[in-house]
mmCIF file with all atom_site columns, C-alpha atoms and ligand atoms in Angstrom:
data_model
loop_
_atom_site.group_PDB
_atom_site.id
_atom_site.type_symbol
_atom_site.label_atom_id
_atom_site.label_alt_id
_atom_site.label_comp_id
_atom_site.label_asym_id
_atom_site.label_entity_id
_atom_site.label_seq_id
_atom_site.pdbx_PDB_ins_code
_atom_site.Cartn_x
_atom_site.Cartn_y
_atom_site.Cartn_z
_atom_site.occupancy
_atom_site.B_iso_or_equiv
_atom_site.pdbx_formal_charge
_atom_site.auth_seq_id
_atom_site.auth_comp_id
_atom_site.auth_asym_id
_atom_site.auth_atom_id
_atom_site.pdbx_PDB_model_num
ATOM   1   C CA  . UNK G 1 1   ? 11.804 -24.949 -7.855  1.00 47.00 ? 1   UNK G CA  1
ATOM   2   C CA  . UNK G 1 2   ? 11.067 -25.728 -4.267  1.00 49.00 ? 2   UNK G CA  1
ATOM   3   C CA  . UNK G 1 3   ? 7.170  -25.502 -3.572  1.00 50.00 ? 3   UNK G CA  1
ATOM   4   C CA  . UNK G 1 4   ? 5.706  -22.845 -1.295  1.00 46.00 ? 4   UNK G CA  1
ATOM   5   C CA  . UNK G 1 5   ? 5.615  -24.752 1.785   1.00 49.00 ? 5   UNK G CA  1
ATOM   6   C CA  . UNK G 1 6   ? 9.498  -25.954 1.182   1.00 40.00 ? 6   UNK G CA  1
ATOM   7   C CA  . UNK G 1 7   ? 10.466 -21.920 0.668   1.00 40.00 ? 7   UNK G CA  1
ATOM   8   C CA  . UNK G 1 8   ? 8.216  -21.121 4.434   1.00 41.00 ? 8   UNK G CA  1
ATOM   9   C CA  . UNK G 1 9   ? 9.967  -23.942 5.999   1.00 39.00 ? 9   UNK G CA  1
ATOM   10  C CA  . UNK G 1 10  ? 13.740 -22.712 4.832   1.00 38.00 ? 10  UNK G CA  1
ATOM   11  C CA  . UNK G 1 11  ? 12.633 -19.036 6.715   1.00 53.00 ? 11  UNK G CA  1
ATOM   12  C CA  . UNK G 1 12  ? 15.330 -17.830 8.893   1.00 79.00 ? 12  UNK G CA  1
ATOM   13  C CA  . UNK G 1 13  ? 13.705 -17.397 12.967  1.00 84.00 ? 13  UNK G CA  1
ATOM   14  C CA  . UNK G 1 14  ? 13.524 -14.021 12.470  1.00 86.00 ? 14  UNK G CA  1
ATOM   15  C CA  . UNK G 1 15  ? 11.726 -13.471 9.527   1.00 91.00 ? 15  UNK G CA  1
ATOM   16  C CA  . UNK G 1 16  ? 8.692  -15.875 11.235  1.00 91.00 ? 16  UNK G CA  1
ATOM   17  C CA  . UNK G 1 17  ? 9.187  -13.836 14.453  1.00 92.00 ? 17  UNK G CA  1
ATOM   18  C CA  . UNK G 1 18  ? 8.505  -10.410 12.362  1.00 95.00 ? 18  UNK G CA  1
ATOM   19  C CA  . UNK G 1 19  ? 5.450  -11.774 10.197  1.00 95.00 ? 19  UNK G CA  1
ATOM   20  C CA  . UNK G 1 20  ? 3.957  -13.091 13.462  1.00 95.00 ? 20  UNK G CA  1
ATOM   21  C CA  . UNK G 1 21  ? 4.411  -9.846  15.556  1.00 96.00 ? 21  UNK G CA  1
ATOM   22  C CA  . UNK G 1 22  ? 3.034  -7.876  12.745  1.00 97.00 ? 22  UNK G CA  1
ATOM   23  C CA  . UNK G 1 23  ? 0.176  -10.122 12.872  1.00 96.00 ? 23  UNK G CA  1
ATOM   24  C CA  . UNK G 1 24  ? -0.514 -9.814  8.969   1.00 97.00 ? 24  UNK G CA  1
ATOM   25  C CA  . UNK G 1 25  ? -4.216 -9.516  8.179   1.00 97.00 ? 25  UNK G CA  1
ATOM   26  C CA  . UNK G 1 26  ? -5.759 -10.865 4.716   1.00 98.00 ? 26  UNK G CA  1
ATOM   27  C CA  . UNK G 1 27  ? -6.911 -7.127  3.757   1.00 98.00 ? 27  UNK G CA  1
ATOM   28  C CA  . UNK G 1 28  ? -3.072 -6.110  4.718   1.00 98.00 ? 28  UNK G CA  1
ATOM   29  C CA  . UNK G 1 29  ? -1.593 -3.709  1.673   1.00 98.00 ? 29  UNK G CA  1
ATOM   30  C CA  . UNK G 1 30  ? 2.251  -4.054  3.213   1.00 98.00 ? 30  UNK G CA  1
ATOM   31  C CA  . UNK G 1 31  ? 5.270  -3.021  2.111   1.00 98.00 ? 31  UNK G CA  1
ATOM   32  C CA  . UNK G 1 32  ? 8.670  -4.024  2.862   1.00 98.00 ? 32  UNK G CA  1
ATOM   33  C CA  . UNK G 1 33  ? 11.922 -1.747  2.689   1.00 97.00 ? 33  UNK G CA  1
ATOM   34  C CA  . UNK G 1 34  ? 15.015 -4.034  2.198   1.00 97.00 ? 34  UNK G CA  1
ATOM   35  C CA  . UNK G 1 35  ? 13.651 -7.607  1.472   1.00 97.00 ? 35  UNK G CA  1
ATOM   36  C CA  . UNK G 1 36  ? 16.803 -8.935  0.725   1.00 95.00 ? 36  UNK G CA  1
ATOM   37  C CA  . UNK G 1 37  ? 15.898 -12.758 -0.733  1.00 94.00 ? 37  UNK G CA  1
ATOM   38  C CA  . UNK G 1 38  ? 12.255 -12.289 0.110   1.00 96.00 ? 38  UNK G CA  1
ATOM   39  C CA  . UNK G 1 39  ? 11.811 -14.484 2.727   1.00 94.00 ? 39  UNK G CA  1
ATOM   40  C CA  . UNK G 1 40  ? 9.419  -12.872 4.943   1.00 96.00 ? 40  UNK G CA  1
ATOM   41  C CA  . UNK G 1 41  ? 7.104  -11.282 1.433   1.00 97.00 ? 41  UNK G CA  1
ATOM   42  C CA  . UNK G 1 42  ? 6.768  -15.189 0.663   1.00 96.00 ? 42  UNK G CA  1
ATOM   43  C CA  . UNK G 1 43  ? 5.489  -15.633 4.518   1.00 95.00 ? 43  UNK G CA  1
ATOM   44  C CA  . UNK G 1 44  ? 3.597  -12.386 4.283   1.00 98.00 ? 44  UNK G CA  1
ATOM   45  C CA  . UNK G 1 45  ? 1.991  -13.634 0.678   1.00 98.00 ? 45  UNK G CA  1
ATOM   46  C CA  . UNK G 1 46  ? 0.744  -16.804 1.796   1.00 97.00 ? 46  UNK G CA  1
ATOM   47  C CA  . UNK G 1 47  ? -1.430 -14.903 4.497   1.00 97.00 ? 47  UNK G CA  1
ATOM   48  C CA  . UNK G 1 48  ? -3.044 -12.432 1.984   1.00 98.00 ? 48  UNK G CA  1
ATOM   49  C CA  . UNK G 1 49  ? -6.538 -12.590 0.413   1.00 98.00 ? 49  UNK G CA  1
ATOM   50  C CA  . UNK G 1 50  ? -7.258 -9.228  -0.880  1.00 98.00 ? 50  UNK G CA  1
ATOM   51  C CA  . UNK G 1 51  ? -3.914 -7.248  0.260   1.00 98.00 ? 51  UNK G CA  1
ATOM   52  C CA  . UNK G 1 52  ? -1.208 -7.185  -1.207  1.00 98.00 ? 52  UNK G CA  1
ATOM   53  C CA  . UNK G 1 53  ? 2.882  -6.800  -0.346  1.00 98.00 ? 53  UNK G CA  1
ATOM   54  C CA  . UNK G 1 54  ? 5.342  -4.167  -2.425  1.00 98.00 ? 54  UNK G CA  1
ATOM   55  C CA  . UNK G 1 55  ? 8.712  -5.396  -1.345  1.00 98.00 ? 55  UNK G CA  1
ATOM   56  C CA  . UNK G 1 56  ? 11.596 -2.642  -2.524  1.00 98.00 ? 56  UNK G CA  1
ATOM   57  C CA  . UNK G 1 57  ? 15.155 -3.212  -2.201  1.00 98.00 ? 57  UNK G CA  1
ATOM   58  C CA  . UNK G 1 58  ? 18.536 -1.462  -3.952  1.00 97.00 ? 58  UNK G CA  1
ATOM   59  C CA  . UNK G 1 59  ? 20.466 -4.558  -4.904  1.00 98.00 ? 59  UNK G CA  1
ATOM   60  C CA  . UNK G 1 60  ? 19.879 -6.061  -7.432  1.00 98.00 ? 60  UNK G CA  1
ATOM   61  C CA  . UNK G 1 61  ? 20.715 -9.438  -6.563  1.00 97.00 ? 61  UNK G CA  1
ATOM   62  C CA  . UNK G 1 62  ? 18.580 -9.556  -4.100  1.00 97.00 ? 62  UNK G CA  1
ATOM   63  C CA  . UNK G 1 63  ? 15.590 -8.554  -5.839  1.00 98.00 ? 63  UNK G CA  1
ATOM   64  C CA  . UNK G 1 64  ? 16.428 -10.994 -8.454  1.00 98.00 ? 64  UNK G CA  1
ATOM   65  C CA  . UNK G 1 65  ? 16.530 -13.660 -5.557  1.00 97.00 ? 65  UNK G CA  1
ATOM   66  C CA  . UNK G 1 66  ? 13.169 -12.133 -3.916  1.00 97.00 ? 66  UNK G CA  1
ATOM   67  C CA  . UNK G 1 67  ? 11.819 -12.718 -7.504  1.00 98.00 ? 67  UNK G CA  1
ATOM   68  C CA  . UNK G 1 68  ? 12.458 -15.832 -8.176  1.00 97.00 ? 68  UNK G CA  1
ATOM   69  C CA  . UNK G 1 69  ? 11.523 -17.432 -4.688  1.00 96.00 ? 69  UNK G CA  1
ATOM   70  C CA  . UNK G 1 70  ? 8.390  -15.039 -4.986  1.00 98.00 ? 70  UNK G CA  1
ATOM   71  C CA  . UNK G 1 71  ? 7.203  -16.297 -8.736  1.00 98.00 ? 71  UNK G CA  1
ATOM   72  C CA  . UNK G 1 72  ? 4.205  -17.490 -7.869  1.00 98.00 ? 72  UNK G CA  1
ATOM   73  C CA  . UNK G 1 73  ? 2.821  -14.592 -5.608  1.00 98.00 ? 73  UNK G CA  1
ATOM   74  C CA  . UNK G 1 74  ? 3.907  -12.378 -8.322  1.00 98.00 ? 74  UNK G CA  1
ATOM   75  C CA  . UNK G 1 75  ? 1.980  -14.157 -10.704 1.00 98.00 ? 75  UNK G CA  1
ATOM   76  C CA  . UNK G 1 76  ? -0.913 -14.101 -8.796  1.00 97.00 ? 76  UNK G CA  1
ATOM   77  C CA  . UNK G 1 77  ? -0.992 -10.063 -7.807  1.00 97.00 ? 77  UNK G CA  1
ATOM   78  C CA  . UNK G 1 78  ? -0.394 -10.432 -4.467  1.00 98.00 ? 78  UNK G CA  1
ATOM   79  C CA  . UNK G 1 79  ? 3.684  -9.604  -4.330  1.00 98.00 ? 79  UNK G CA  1
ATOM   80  C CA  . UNK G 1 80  ? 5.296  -6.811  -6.233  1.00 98.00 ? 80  UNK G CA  1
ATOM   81  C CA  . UNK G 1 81  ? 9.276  -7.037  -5.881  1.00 98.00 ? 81  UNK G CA  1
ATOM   82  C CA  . UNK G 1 82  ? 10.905 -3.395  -7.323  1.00 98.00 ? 82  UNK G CA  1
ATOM   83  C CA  . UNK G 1 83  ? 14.415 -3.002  -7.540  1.00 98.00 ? 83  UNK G CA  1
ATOM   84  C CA  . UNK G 1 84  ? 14.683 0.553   -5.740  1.00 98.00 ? 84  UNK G CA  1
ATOM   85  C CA  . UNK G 1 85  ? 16.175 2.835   -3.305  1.00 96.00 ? 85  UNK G CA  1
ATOM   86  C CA  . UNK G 1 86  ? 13.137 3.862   -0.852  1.00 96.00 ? 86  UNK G CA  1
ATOM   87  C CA  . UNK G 1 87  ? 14.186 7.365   -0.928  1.00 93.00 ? 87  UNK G CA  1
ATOM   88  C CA  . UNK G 1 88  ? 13.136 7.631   -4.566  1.00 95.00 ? 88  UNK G CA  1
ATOM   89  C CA  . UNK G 1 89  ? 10.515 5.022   -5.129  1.00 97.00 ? 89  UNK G CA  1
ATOM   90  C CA  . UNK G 1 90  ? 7.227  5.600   -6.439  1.00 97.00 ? 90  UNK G CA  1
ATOM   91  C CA  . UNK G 1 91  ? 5.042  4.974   -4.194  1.00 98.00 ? 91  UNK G CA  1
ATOM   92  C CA  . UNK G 1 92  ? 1.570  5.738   -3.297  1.00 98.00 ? 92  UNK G CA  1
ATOM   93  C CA  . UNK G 1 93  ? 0.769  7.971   -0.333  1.00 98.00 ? 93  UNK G CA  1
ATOM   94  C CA  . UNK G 1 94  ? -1.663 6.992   2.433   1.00 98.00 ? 94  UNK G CA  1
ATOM   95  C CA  . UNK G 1 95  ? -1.830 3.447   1.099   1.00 98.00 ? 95  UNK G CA  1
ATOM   96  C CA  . UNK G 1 96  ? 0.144  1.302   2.992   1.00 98.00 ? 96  UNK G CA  1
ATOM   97  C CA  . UNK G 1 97  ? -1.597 -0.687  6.376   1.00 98.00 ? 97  UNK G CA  1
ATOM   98  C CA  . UNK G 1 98  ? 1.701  -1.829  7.811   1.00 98.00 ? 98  UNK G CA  1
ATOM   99  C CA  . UNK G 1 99  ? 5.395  -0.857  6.612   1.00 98.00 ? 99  UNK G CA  1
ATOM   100 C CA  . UNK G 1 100 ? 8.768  -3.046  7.647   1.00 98.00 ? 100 UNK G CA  1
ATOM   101 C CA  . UNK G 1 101 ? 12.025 -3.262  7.610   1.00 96.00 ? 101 UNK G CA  1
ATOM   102 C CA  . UNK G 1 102 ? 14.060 -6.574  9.005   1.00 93.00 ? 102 UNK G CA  1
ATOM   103 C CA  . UNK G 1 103 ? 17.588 -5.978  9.937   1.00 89.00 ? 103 UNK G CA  1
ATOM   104 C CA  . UNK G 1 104 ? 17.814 -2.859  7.055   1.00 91.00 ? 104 UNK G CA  1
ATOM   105 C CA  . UNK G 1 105 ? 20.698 -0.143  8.848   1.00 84.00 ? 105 UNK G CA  1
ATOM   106 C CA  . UNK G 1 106 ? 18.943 2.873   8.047   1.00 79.00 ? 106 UNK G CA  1
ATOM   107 C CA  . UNK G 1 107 ? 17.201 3.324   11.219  1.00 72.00 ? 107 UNK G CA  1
ATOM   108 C CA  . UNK G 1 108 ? 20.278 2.821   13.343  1.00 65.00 ? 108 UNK G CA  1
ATOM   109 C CA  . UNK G 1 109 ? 22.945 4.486   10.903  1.00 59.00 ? 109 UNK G CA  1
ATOM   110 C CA  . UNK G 1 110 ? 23.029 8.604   10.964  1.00 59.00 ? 110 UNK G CA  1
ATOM   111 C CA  . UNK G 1 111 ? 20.158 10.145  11.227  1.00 69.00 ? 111 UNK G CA  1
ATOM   112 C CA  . UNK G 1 112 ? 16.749 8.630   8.969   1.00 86.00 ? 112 UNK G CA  1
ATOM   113 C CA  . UNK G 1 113 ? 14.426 11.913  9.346   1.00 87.00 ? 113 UNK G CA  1
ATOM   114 C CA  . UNK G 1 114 ? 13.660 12.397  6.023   1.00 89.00 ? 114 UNK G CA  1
ATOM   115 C CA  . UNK G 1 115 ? 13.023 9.049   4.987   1.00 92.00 ? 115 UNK G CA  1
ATOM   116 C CA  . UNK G 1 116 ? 11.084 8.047   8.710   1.00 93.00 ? 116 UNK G CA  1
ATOM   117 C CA  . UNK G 1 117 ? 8.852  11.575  7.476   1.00 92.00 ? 117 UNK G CA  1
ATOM   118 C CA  . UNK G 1 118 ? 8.252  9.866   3.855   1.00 95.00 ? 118 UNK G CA  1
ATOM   119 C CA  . UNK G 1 119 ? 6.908  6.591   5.723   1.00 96.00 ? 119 UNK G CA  1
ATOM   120 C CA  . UNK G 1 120 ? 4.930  8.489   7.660   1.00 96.00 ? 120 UNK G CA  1
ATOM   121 C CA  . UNK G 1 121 ? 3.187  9.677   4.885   1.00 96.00 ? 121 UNK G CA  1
ATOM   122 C CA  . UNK G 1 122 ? 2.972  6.451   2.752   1.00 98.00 ? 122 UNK G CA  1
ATOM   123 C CA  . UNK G 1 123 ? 0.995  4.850   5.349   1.00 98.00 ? 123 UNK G CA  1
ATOM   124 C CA  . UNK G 1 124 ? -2.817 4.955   5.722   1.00 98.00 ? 124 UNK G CA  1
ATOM   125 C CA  . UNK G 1 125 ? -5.198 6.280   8.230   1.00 97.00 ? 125 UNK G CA  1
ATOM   126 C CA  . UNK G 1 126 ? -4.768 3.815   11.658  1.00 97.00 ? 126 UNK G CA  1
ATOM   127 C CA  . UNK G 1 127 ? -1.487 1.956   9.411   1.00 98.00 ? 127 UNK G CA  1
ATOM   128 C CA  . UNK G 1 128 ? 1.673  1.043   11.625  1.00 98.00 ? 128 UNK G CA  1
ATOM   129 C CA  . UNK G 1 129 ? 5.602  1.273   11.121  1.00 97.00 ? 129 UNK G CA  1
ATOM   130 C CA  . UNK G 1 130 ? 7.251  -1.819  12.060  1.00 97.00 ? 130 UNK G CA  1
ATOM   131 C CA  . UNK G 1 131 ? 11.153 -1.741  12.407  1.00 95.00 ? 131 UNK G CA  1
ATOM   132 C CA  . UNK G 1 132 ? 12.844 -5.370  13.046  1.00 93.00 ? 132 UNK G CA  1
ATOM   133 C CA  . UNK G 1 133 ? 16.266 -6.163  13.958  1.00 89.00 ? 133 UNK G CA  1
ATOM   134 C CA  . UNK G 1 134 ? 18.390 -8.653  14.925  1.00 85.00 ? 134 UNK G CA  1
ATOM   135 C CA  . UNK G 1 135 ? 21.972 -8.989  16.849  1.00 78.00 ? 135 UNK G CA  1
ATOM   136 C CA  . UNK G 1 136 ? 24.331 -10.870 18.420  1.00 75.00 ? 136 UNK G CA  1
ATOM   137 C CA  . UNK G 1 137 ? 24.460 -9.551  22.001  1.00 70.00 ? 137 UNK G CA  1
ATOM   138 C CA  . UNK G 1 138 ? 22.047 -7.935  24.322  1.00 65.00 ? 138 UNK G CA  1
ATOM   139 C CA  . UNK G 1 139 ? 24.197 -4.913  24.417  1.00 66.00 ? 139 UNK G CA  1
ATOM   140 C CA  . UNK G 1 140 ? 23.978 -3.512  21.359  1.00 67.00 ? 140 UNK G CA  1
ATOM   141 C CA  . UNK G 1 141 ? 19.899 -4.138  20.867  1.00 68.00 ? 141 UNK G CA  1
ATOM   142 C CA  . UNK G 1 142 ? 19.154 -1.908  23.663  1.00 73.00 ? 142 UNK G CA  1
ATOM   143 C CA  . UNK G 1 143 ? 21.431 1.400   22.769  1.00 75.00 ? 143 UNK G CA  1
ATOM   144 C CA  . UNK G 1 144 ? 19.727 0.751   18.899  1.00 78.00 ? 144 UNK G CA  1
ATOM   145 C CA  . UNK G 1 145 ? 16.087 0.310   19.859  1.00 86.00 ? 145 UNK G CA  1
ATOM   146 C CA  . UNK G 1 146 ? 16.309 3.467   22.352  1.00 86.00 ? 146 UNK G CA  1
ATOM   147 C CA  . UNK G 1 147 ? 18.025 5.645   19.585  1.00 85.00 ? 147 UNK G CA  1
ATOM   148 C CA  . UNK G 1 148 ? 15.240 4.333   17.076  1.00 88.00 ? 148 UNK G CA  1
ATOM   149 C CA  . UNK G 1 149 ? 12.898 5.355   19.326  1.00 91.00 ? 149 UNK G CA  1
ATOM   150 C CA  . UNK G 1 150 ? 13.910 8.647   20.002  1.00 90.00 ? 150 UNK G CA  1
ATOM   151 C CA  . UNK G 1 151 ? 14.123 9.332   16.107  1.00 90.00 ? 151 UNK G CA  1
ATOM   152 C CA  . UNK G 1 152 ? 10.415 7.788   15.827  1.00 93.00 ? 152 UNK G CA  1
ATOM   153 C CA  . UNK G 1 153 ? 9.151  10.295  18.494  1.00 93.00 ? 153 UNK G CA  1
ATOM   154 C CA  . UNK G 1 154 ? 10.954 13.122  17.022  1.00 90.00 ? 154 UNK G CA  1
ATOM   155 C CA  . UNK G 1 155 ? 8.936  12.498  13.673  1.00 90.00 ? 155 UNK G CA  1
ATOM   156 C CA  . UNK G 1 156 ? 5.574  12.228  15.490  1.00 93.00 ? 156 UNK G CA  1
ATOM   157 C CA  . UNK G 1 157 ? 4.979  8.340   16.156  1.00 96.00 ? 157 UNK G CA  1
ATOM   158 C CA  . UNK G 1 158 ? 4.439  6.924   19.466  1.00 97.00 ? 158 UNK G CA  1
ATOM   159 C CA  . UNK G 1 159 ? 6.439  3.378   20.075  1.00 96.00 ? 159 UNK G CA  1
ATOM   160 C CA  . UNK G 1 160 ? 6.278  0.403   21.610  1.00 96.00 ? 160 UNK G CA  1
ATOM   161 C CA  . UNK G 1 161 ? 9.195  -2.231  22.056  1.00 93.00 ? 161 UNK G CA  1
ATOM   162 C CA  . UNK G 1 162 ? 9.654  -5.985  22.333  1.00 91.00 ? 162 UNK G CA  1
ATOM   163 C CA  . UNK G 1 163 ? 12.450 -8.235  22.327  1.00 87.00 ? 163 UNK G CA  1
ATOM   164 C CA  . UNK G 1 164 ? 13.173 -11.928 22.593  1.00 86.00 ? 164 UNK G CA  1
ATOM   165 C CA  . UNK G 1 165 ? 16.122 -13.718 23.324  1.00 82.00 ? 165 UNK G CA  1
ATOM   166 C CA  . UNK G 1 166 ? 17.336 -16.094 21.038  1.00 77.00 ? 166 UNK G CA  1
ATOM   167 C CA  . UNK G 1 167 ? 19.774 -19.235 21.627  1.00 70.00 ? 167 UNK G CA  1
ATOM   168 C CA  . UNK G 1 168 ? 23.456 -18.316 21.731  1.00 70.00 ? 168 UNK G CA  1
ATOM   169 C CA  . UNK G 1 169 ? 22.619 -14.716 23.112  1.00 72.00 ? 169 UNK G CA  1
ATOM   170 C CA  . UNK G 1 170 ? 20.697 -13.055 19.927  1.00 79.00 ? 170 UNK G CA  1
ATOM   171 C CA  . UNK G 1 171 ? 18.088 -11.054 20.258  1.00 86.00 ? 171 UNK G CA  1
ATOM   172 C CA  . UNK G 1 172 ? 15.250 -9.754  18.507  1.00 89.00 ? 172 UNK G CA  1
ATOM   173 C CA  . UNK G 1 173 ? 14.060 -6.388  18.560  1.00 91.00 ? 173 UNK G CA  1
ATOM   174 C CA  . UNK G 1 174 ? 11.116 -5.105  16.889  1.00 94.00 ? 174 UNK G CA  1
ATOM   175 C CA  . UNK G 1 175 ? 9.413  -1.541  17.591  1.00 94.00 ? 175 UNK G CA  1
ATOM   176 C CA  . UNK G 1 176 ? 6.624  -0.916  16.898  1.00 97.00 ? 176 UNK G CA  1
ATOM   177 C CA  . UNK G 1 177 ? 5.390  2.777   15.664  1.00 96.00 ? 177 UNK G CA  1
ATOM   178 C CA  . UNK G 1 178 ? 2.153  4.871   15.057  1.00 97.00 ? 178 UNK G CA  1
ATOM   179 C CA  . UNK G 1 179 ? 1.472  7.927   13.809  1.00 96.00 ? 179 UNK G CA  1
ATOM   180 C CA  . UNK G 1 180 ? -0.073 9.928   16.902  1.00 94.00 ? 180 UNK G CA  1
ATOM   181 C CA  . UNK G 1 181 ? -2.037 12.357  15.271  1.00 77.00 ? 181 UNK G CA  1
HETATM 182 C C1  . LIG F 2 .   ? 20.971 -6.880  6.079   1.00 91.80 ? 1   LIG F C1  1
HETATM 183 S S1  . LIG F 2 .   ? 19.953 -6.982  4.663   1.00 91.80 ? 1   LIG F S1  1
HETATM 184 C C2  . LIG F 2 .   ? 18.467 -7.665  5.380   1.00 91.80 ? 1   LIG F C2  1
HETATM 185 C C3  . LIG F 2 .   ? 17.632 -8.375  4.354   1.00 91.80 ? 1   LIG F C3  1
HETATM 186 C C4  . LIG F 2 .   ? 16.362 -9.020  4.918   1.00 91.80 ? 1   LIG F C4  1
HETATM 187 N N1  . LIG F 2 .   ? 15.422 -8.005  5.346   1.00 91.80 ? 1   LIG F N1  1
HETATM 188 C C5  . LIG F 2 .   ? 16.683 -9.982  6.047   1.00 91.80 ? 1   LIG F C5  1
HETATM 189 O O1  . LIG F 2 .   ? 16.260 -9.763  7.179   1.00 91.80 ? 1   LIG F O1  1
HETATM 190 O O2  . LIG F 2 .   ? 17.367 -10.978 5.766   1.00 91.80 ? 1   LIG F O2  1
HETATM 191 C C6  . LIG F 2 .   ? 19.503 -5.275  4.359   1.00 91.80 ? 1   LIG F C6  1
HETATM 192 C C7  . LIG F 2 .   ? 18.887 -5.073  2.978   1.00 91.80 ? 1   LIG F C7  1
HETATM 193 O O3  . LIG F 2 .   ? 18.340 -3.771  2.925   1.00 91.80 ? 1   LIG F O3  1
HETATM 194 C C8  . LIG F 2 .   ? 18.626 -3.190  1.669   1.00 91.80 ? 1   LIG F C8  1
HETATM 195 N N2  . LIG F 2 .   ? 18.589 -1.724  1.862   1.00 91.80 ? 1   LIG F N2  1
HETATM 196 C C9  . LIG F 2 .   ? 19.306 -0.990  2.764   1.00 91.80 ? 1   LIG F C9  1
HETATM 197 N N3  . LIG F 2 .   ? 18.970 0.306   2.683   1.00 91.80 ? 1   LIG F N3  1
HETATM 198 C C10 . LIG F 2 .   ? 18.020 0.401   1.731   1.00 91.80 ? 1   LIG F C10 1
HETATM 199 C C11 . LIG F 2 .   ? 17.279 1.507   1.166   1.00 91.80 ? 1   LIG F C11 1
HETATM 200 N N4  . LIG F 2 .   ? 17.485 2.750   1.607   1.00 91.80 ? 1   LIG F N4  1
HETATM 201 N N5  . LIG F 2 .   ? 16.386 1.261   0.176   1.00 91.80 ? 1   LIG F N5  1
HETATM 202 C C12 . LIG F 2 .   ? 16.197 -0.011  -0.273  1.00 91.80 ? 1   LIG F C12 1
HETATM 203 N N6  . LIG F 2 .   ? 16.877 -1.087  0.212   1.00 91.80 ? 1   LIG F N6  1
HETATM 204 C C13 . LIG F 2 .   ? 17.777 -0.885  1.197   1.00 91.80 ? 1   LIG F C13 1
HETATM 205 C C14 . LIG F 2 .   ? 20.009 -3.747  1.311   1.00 91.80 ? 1   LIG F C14 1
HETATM 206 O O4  . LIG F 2 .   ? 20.245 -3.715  -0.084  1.00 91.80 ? 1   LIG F O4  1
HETATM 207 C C15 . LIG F 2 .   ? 19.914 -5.181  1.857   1.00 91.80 ? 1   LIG F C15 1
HETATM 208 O O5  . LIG F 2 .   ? 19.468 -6.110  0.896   1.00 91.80 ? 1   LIG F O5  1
#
């Protein structure tokens, strides 16, 4: 089993790129929709003291994946990895300092009211929505991050946007919400 510092060097760009924007504080409670292999919760772990990171996804392989690369975090209290669908997880409301999602389609595909209203209440007072993504060209980015914006303001956040260009034309998005009242 590859030690901690192995696992953070094997993280893709953008999963560094999203920890760093978020800016993770050691009092963080976070919690991650769609954490795949559980790259970033490892990154995300390793900067917690008292918080603490519930990482959900609905595959099961990739919790199982998240798991294992996550043992140790786990062990200690500081990661939870649940197998679940975020529109039915248990979770606790008004908890949460800073939700994310990396690259996770349902704030681009259809529309996401309901479950963009359930984050808004799973996060605490002064807590922030983070929604990541990566693509290929600059073209598509821009038409995403505009209609993920409009859906945020619809639902009572206010946004802001950034983006950075990658080699070979990628880009990374990442908007940033908070509740405005
Ligand atoms: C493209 S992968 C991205 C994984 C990881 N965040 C990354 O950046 O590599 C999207 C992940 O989100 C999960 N997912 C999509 N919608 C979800 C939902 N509504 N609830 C829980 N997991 C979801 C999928 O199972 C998948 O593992």
């Amino acid at each position: 089993m590859p030690d901690a510092s192995a696992q953070a060097l094997a993280a893709t760009y953008r999963q560094r790129w999203a920890v760093e924007t978020m800016a993770v504080a050691p009092h963080d409670r976070l919690l991650e929709i769609g954490c795949g292999r559980g790259v970033a919760v490892s990154l995300v772990a390793s900067r917690l003291v008292t918080g603490r990171i519930v990482a959900i996804d609905r595959a099961a392989t990739m919790t199982r994946l998240a798991t294992e690369r996550n043992a140790s975090h786990i062990r200690s209290g500081t990661a939870e990895i649940r197998l679940a669908e975020f529109e039915s997880a248990d979770l606790p409301t008004r908890y949460f300092t800073k939700i994310f999602a990396v690259n996770v389609n349902l704030f681009w595909l259809g529309a996401a009211t309901r479950q963009i209203h359930r984050m808004r209440n799973l996060l605490a007072p002064g807590g922030r929505l983070y929604v990541f993504g990566e693509r290929p060209t600059s073209a598509h980015p821009v038409a995403n991050v505009t209609s993920t914006e409009r859906l945020l303001r619809a639902q009572g956040f206010s946004t802001t946007r950034s983006m950075e260009v990658r080699g070979q034309g990628r880009v990374l998005t990442c908007i940033t919400a908070t509740p405005t009242s």
